[in-house]
Backbone as a ProteinNet text record, in pm:
[ID]
protein_1_A
[PRIMARY]
MGAKNVCLMTDKNLAQLPPVQVAMDSLVKNGIPFTVYDNVRVEPTDASFMEAIEFAQKGAFDAYVAVGGGSTMDTCKAANLYTSSPHSDFLDYVSAPIGKGKPVSVPLKPLIAGLVMGLPTTAGTGSETTGVAIFDYERLKVKTGIASRAIKPTLGLIDPLHTLHMPARVVANSGFDVLW
[TERTIARY]
7045	7122.6	7138	7089.7	7093.8	7230	7320.4	7455.8	7455.4	7535.6	7547.7	7692.3	7786.5	7928.8	8002.4	8025.3	8078.1	8226.1	8297.9	8437.2	8438.2	8482.7	8496.3	8643.6	8673.7	8812.3	8839.1	8958	9003.6	9155.5	9215	9359.6	9383	9506.5	9538.2	9506.8	9528.5	9499.4	9349.6	9274.5	9129.4	9062.5	9121	9063.1	9049.4	9127.3	9124.8	9034.3	8967.5	8890.9	8739.7	8660.5	8514.9	8446.1	8487.8	8413.7	8406.9	8513.8	8513.3	8426.6	8432.9	8349.2	8201.7	8166.1	8027	7982.8	8066.8	8033.2	8018.7	8112.1	8104.3	7979.5	7949.5	7830.4	7703.9	7698.1	7581.6	7567	7678.4	7673.6	7629.1	7683.2	7644.9	7496.4	7452.9	7312.9	7217.3	7259.2	7174	7199.1	7282.3	7305.5	7378.8	7467.5	7541.7	7685.2	7722.1	7860.2	7959.2	8074.2	8174.4	8314.5	8410.6	8551.8	8619.9	8705.8	8777	8911.6	8938.7	9070.5	9123.6	9225.8	9276.5	9418.2	9454.5	9590.2	9595	9496	9497	9613.9	9683.8	9798.9	9755.3	9796	9775.9	9868.3	9817.5	9886.5	9910.6	9805	9816.6	9908.4	9960.8	10047.4	9983.3	10040.6	9990.5	10005.7	10113.4	10134.9	10029.7	9996.4	9896	9756.6	9728.6	9602.5	9596.4	9705.5	9707.4	9687.2	9745.4	9728	9580.5	9515.9	9374	9287.2	9322.9	9249.4	9259	9377.5	9396.7	9315.9	9314.2	9234	9086.3	9037.9	8896.9	8860.7	8951	8923.6	8907.8	8988.3	8979.4	8851.9	8799.1	8682.4	8549.2	8545.8	8420.4	8309.5	8338.1	8243.9	8135.8	8016.8	7908.3	7875.4	7951.9	7938.5	8062.7	8085.3	8203.7	8163	8235.4	8219.6	8360.2	8379.4	8508.5	8490.5	8568.2	8561.5	8697.4	8700.8	8826.3	8823.5	8940.8	8953.3	8966.5	9018.6	9029.4	9110.8	9216.7	9301.1	9222.5	9143.7	9062.8	8957.4	8889.5	8784.6	8840.8	8953.9	9014.2	9060.4	9117	9160.1	9039.4	8932	8811.1	8749.1	8751.4	8700.9	8779.1	8910.6	8994.9	8966.8	8953.6	8925.3	8792.4	8692.4	8561.2	8570.2	8638.8	8651.4	8720.1	8835.1	8913.4	8859.8	8782.5	8717.9	8595.3	8538	8424	8469.6	8596.9	8655.8	8785.5	8772.5	8889.4	8992.1	8955.3	9050.3	9123.1	9095.7	9159.1	9300.9	9386.8	9521.6	9509.9	9596.8	9587.6	9588	9667.9	9676.4	9561.3	9472.9	9360	9277.1	9244.2	9155.4	9229.6	9359.7	9438.9	9442.7	9426.7	9421.1	9546.5	9526.9	9638.2	9709.6	9836.7	9922.8	9990.4	9967.9	10029.9	9964.9	9831.5	9757	9684.9	9596.2	9522.6	9395.3	9347.6	9229.9	9102.8	9090.5	8970.7	8846.7	8732.5	8609.1	8564.8	8502.6	8451.6	8315.6	8305.1	8180.1	8118.6	8175.9	8123.6	8045.8	7941.8	7870.3	7954.5	7954.3	8028.1	7932.5	7988.4	7912	7883.5	7781.4	7756.1	7876.1	7904	8013.2	7959.3	7967	7928.5	8056.7	8071.4	8191.6	8157.5	8222.9	8200.6	8318.9	8299	8405.7	8426.6	8552.1	8583.2	8636.2	8692.2	8765.6	8679.9	8552.1	8474.8	8383.6	8359.3	8265	8334.6	8274.1	8341.5	8360.1	8286	8304.6	8427	8480.4	8595.1	8715.2	8697.3	8808.5	8779.3	8884.7	8867.8	8885.9	8886.1	8914.6	8790.4	8675.5	8553.6	8541.5	8627	8631.9	8502.7	8421.4	8294.5	8193.1	8224.6	8131.8	8187.5	8308.5	8371.6	8397.8	8413.9	8452.2	8600.3	8681.1	8825.6	8895.2	9000.9	9083.7	9229.8	9293.9	9429.8	9531.8	9645.6	9753.9	9886.5	9995.3	10130.8	10170.8	10207.6	10258	10409.2	10454	10591.4	10698	10671.2	10773.4	10816.6	10720.6	10751.9	10761.1	10735.1	10737.6	10643.2	10518.6	10417.6	10287.4	10209.2	10074.3	9979.3	9891.6	9795.1	9667.3	9578.8	9455.4	9366.8	9251.7	9146.2	9029	8971.3	8859.9	8744.2	8633	8512.4	8395.3	8284.9	8165.5	8124.1	8161.5	8123.3	8180.5	8292.6	8353.9	8308.3	8223.2	8171.5	8095.1	8115.5	8041.5	7890.5	7823.6	7678.4	7616.8	7681.4	7631.3	7749.3	7743.1	7844.9	7783.4	7846.2	7800	7902.7	7856	7946.2	7895.1	7977.1	7939	8041.9	8012.4	8109.9	8137.5	8051	8074.9	8199.2	8240.8	8361.9	8485.5	8479.2	8593.9	8616.8	8514.7	8529.6	8627.6	8654.3	8745.7	8887.3	8908.1	9038.9	9107.8	9241.4	9312	9271.6	9254	9207.4	9294.9	9426	9515.8	9495.6	9465	9441	9315.3	9209.8	9085.8	9111.4	9179.4	9206.6	9294.3	9400.1	9491.4	9426.2	9333.2	9268.2	9184.2	9133.7	9059.6	9146.4	9273.8	9364.9	9400.3	9373.3	9401.7	9335.7	9217.4	9143.6	9218.8	9289	9359.4	9486	9542.3	9665.1	9631.8
2710.6	2645.8	2736.8	2857.9	2949.1	3008.8	3005.6	3057.5	3208.5	3250.4	3392.7	3442	3348	3383.2	3270.8	3288.7	3182.9	3201.3	3089.7	3085.4	3028.7	3109.2	3064	3031.9	2904.2	2862.1	2835.6	2879.3	2858.4	2873.6	2869.3	2895.1	3029.6	3075	3209.1	3225	3120.7	3130.4	3139.6	3048.9	3048.8	3173.7	3232.2	3352.2	3464.5	3458.4	3562.8	3527.5	3411.5	3362.9	3366	3357.8	3369	3273.2	3146.6	3060.3	3114.9	3172.1	3228.1	3353.7	3433.2	3552.9	3515.7	3408	3361	3324.3	3253.2	3215	3338.3	3433.2	3555	3636.8	3647.1	3720.8	3658.7	3526.7	3457.8	3486	3484.5	3514.3	3658.1	3751.5	3892.6	3909.7	3851.3	3862.8	3812.5	3710.2	3651.1	3708.8	3814.2	3883.2	3800.8	3712.4	3625.5	3677.3	3722.5	3768	3652.1	3683.7	3580.1	3638.9	3551	3585.4	3485.5	3535.1	3448	3406.7	3276.1	3221.8	3167.4	3233.9	3193.5	3138.4	3085.8	3034.4	2881.3	2818.1	2672.2	2631.7	2531	2480.9	2363.8	2367	2251.2	2142.7	2022.3	1913.4	1956.8	1962.3	2012	1927.8	1992.3	1928.3	1945.3	1877.9	1897.4	2043.5	2107.3	2248.3	2337.4	2311.2	2394.7	2369.1	2244.9	2216.8	2296.8	2294.9	2365.3	2515.8	2572.4	2715	2746.7	2662.9	2683.4	2663.3	2565.5	2539.4	2659.5	2714	2831.9	2951.1	2969.8	3077.2	3057.1	2935.2	2905.7	2920.1	2880	2893.6	3040.5	3127.1	3270.4	3332.2	3276.1	3333.5	3294.5	3188.6	3141.3	3127.3	3056.9	3040.7	2939	2960.5	2864.7	2785.7	2807.1	2730.3	2752.5	2659.3	2663.1	2643.8	2711.9	2693.1	2672	2560.7	2530.6	2543.3	2631.5	2648.2	2610.5	2500.5	2454.2	2305.6	2247.6	2104.3	2032.4	1911.4	1827.3	1887.4	1959.1	2018.7	2119.9	2201.9	2301.5	2233.6	2135.9	2066.8	1993.5	1926.1	1852.1	1946.6	2059.6	2157.9	2211.8	2237.5	2289.3	2185	2058.2	1950.8	1947.2	1958	1954.6	2075.8	2193	2313.9	2300.5	2249.1	2229.2	2130.2	2020.5	1917.9	1971.2	2031.5	2071.9	2197.4	2279.4	2390.2	2339.8	2230.1	2169.5	2085.8	2050.7	1970.9	2039.7	2160.6	2246	2190.7	2095.7	2042.6	1918.1	1878.5	1759.6	1789.8	1692.7	1696.3	1669.8	1727.8	1710.9	1563.3	1480.6	1340.1	1253.9	1310.3	1231.7	1168.4	1243.6	1194.3	1142.9	1160.7	1111.6	959	897.8	751.6	686	572.7	491	430.4	402.6	405.9	540.9	639.8	771.1	842	842.1	906.6	805.1	855.9	770	712.6	770.7	719.4	719.8	817	822.9	852.9	796.6	829.6	973	1035.2	1171.3	1161	1221	1212.7	1350.4	1453.7	1589.8	1631.8	1713.7	1764.2	1869.7	1865.3	1962.3	2065.2	2173.8	2280.1	2240.1	2300.4	2272.3	2311.1	2227.5	2253	2232.8	2337.8	2328.9	2324.1	2218.2	2199.5	2225.3	2324	2358.3	2316.1	2217	2163.2	2251.6	2285	2372.9	2295.4	2180.4	2112.4	2025.1	2051.4	1979.5	1873.5	1772	1667.5	1554.8	1505.2	1402.6	1270.4	1246.2	1122.3	1127.6	1247.1	1258.8	1325.7	1391.7	1463.9	1489.4	1510.9	1549.3	1433.9	1465.8	1368	1305.2	1364.3	1317.2	1364.7	1456.6	1503.1	1569.7	1615.1	1677.7	1575	1445.7	1340.8	1248.5	1272.7	1177.3	1236	1146.1	1182.6	1157.7	1199.6	1179.9	1313.3	1340.4	1459.9	1414.1	1426.4	1375.2	1488.5	1457.1	1555.1	1482.7	1558.2	1506.4	1535.2	1430.4	1446.7	1462.8	1587.9	1622.3	1555.9	1541.1	1485.5	1345.6	1265	1128.4	1114	1224.2	1222.8	1116.6	1116.8	1022.5	1096.5	1038.3	1089.4	1007.9	1077.2	1012.6	1094.2	1068.8	1145.6	1121.1	1182.5	1169	1107.4	1002.1	935.3	918	984.5	972.4	1028	957.2	1008.4	1143.6	1170.9	1296.4	1419.2	1405.8	1523	1541	1452.2	1462	1593.1	1662.8	1787.7	1767.1	1868.8	1868.2	1871.1	1945	1964.1	1979.9	1914.4	1930.1	1995.9	2100.4	2170.1	2151.1	2107.5	2084.5	2165.2	2255.4	2338.5	2322.8	2240.5	2219.7	2346.9	2447.7	2572.8	2644.4	2613.9	2677.2	2637.1	2523.5	2483	2579	2657.5	2755.2	2866	2885	2989.8	2936.8	2811	2748.7	2728.4	2725.5	2694.2	2555.1	2541.5	2415.7	2297.2	2318	2206.4	2162.3	2255.3	2219.8	2134.4	2173.4	2096.1	1956.5	1947.9	1817.7	1731.4	1789	1711.5	1667.3	1746.1	1705.1	1580.1	1561.4	1440.3	1316.7	1332.2	1219.5	1174.7	1258.7	1225.7	1095.1	1069.1	947.1	823.9	836	722.5	684	776.1	747.1	668.5
-3561.2	-3456	-3334.1	-3344.7	-3231.3	-3202.6	-3298.5	-3276.9	-3255.3	-3157.8	-3127.6	-3134.1	-3146.8	-3152.5	-3224.7	-3354.3	-3440.5	-3468.7	-3470.1	-3514.2	-3655.7	-3751.6	-3889.1	-3912	-3937.3	-3958.9	-4105.5	-4149.1	-4285.5	-4287	-4405.7	-4413.6	-4482.2	-4478.9	-4530.2	-4678.6	-4757.9	-4901.2	-4926.9	-4866.6	-4888.1	-4832.5	-4730.3	-4670.2	-4772.1	-4878.4	-4981.3	-5098.6	-5093.2	-5208.4	-5182.9	-5289.2	-5278.1	-5179.5	-5164.3	-5071	-4928.1	-4879.7	-4744.1	-4741.2	-4847.1	-4853.5	-4853.1	-4922.9	-4924.8	-4782.9	-4708.9	-4571.3	-4482.7	-4495.7	-4414.3	-4449.9	-4579.2	-4621.6	-4563.1	-4559.4	-4503.3	-4354.2	-4282.7	-4139	-4114.5	-4192.9	-4179.1	-4211.4	-4321.7	-4364.6	-4256.7	-4183.8	-4080.6	-3941.7	-3935.8	-3809.1	-3705.3	-3751.7	-3660.2	-3646.1	-3526.5	-3505	-3524.3	-3581.5	-3605	-3599.9	-3579.5	-3583.9	-3675.9	-3762.8	-3856.6	-3797.6	-3802.5	-3771.3	-3903.4	-3959.7	-4091.2	-4085.4	-3970.8	-3955	-3956	-4018.5	-4029.5	-4117.7	-4075.3	-4151.3	-4239	-4365.9	-4451.9	-4399	-4382.6	-4312.8	-4167.8	-4088.3	-3951	-3863.3	-3761.8	-3662.6	-3525.2	-3426.9	-3290.9	-3250.1	-3292.6	-3259	-3325.7	-3452	-3518.9	-3461.3	-3421.8	-3351.9	-3222	-3145.9	-3016.8	-3035.7	-3139.5	-3166.4	-3193.7	-3273.7	-3304.2	-3179.3	-3098.3	-2974	-2880.8	-2865.2	-2779.3	-2830.7	-2961.2	-3019.9	-2986.3	-3005.5	-2981.3	-2833.4	-2745.5	-2601.8	-2563.1	-2619.8	-2589	-2644.7	-2753.4	-2818.7	-2758.9	-2678.7	-2617.8	-2722.4	-2830	-2940	-2905.9	-2963	-2941.9	-3068.6	-3175.1	-3298.6	-3383.7	-3475.1	-3560.9	-3705.9	-3795.2	-3939	-3994.4	-4064.1	-4126.7	-4277.4	-4341.7	-4486.4	-4542.6	-4613.8	-4670	-4694.6	-4696	-4715.1	-4582.2	-4588.2	-4470.3	-4357.6	-4389.3	-4285	-4202.4	-4271	-4200.5	-4114.6	-4171.9	-4097	-3976.3	-3994.8	-3884	-3773.2	-3811.2	-3712.1	-3635.4	-3706.1	-3643.5	-3549.7	-3589.8	-3503.6	-3372	-3382.4	-3261.5	-3173.2	-3233.4	-3155.3	-3083.4	-3151.3	-3091.2	-2974.6	-2995.8	-2891.9	-2766.5	-2783.7	-2665.8	-2596.7	-2667.6	-2597.5	-2521.7	-2567.9	-2497.8	-2379.3	-2377.4	-2270.1	-2224.7	-2165.8	-2141.6	-2042	-1961.1	-1862.7	-1912.1	-2034.8	-2091	-2137.1	-2121.1	-2176.6	-2327.1	-2408.1	-2552.3	-2593	-2528.3	-2568	-2516.3	-2435.2	-2382.4	-2493.6	-2598.2	-2703.4	-2826.6	-2831	-2944.5	-2939	-3055.1	-3063.5	-3008.8	-2940.9	-2891.9	-3013.2	-3006.1	-2889	-2864.2	-2951.6	-2932.2	-2813.7	-2812.5	-2705.2	-2619	-2534.8	-2442.2	-2504.3	-2612	-2681	-2597.8	-2507.9	-2423.1	-2507.3	-2467.9	-2540.5	-2510.3	-2606.6	-2588.8	-2520.2	-2403.5	-2327.2	-2300.6	-2360	-2340.9	-2465.3	-2448.1	-2566.5	-2637.9	-2769.1	-2849.2	-2908.7	-2954.5	-3019.1	-3164.2	-3226	-3367.7	-3453.9	-3553.7	-3647.9	-3788.5	-3868.6	-4009.2	-4090.4	-4169.2	-4249.8	-4395.9	-4455.7	-4595.8	-4679.8	-4763.5	-4847	-4968.4	-4995.8	-5107.9	-5227.9	-5206.6	-5313.2	-5404.9	-5421	-5521.3	-5464.3	-5541.6	-5505.3	-5430.9	-5322.7	-5243.3	-5317	-5425.3	-5499.5	-5589	-5613.4	-5703.5	-5639	-5527.7	-5467.1	-5320.5	-5245.4	-5105.8	-5010.6	-4881.7	-4777.9	-4718.3	-4743.4	-4679.9	-4537.1	-4497.3	-4359.3	-4314.8	-4410.8	-4374.8	-4324.2	-4336.4	-4294.6	-4186.8	-4141.4	-4049.3	-3911.2	-3816.9	-3681.2	-3659.4	-3754.1	-3747.3	-3774.1	-3697.7	-3717.7	-3720	-3832.9	-3853.9	-3842.2	-3781	-3767.7	-3754.4	-3774.3	-3753	-3608.8	-3537	-3400.6	-3414	-3404.6	-3441	-3354.5	-3226.7	-3136.7	-3180	-3227	-3269.5	-3421.4	-3493.2	-3639.9	-3697.4	-3645.8	-3693.6	-3722.7	-3809.9	-3837.7	-3751.6	-3680.8	-3592.9	-3596.4	-3503.6	-3505.5	-3385.7	-3393.4	-3294.5	-3369.5	-3313.3	-3380.1	-3282.7	-3312.9	-3231.5	-3311	-3307.8	-3374.9	-3318.9	-3196.4	-3130.7	-3199.6	-3271.6	-3335.7	-3480.2	-3528	-3664.1	-3681	-3794.1	-3815.7	-3807.2	-3759.3	-3750.4	-3889.2	-3977.8	-4113.1	-4207.4	-4321.3	-4424.9	-4546.9	-4597.4	-4716.6	-4827.4	-4943.2	-5054.8	-5173	-5221.4	-5334.2	-5445.6	-5546.2	-5653.4	-5733.4	-5722.2	-5795.1	-5744	-5620.2	-5568.7	-5649.3	-5716.9	-5798.3	-5914	-5948.8	-6058	-6021.7	-5891.6	-5846.5	-5825.2	-5858.9	-5837.6	-5972.4	-5971.9	-6096.3	-6146.1	-6277.5	-6337.2	-6296.9	-6290.6	-6255.6	-6111.4	-6022.1	-5882.8	-5872.2	-5943.9	-5942.9	-5997.4	-6110.7	-6172.1	-6082.7	-6028.3	-5944.6	-5814.7	-5761.2	-5637.4	-5659.6	-5780.9	-5813.5	-5811.8	-5845.5	-5843.8	-5702.7	-5605	-5465.2	-5424.4	-5477.3	-5445.6	-5493.6	-5604.4	-5663.2	-5587.2	-5511.1	-5439.6	-5319.6
[MASK]
++++++++++++++++++++++++++++++++++++++++++++++++++++++++++++++++++++++++++++++++++++++++++++++++++++++++++++++++++++++++++++++++++++++++++++++++++++++++++++++++++++++++++++++++++++

């Protein structure tokens, strides 16, 4: 993909586990400079999205890698979108009636989404395949999002072996997420 400055996004817990190390090792092995952002919030908010966006804007990244579940991927999608459209107001792309629901007309950087929580047929949000980024809009106490095919990851990587590094109950319970 020609990346020369990658932003690897994850959360603080996953940053200490093998899946993130595997991603970092791959970047190092391929001589690709990267910076880790590990402050992704589980159940992201507009404030946590803005924090990630500000980080990404300062880094001037030309590609993104999200390692984690839906929260990480959604946060990374938002960071990619708003750094690619730096003059946009945060609510410009947020779905109506909360936001303006404007269509995305700017090109985005490549985003590789690496799912950690197992197989998409049994667990997970499917965020590695969608153009949706969900968050809590704190001011109104509502869950909303950004929806556009333009923010869909360029590539989704799913490695069920990563579940071997997770507690058995977490793996089992994540499968029940589909049933709710």
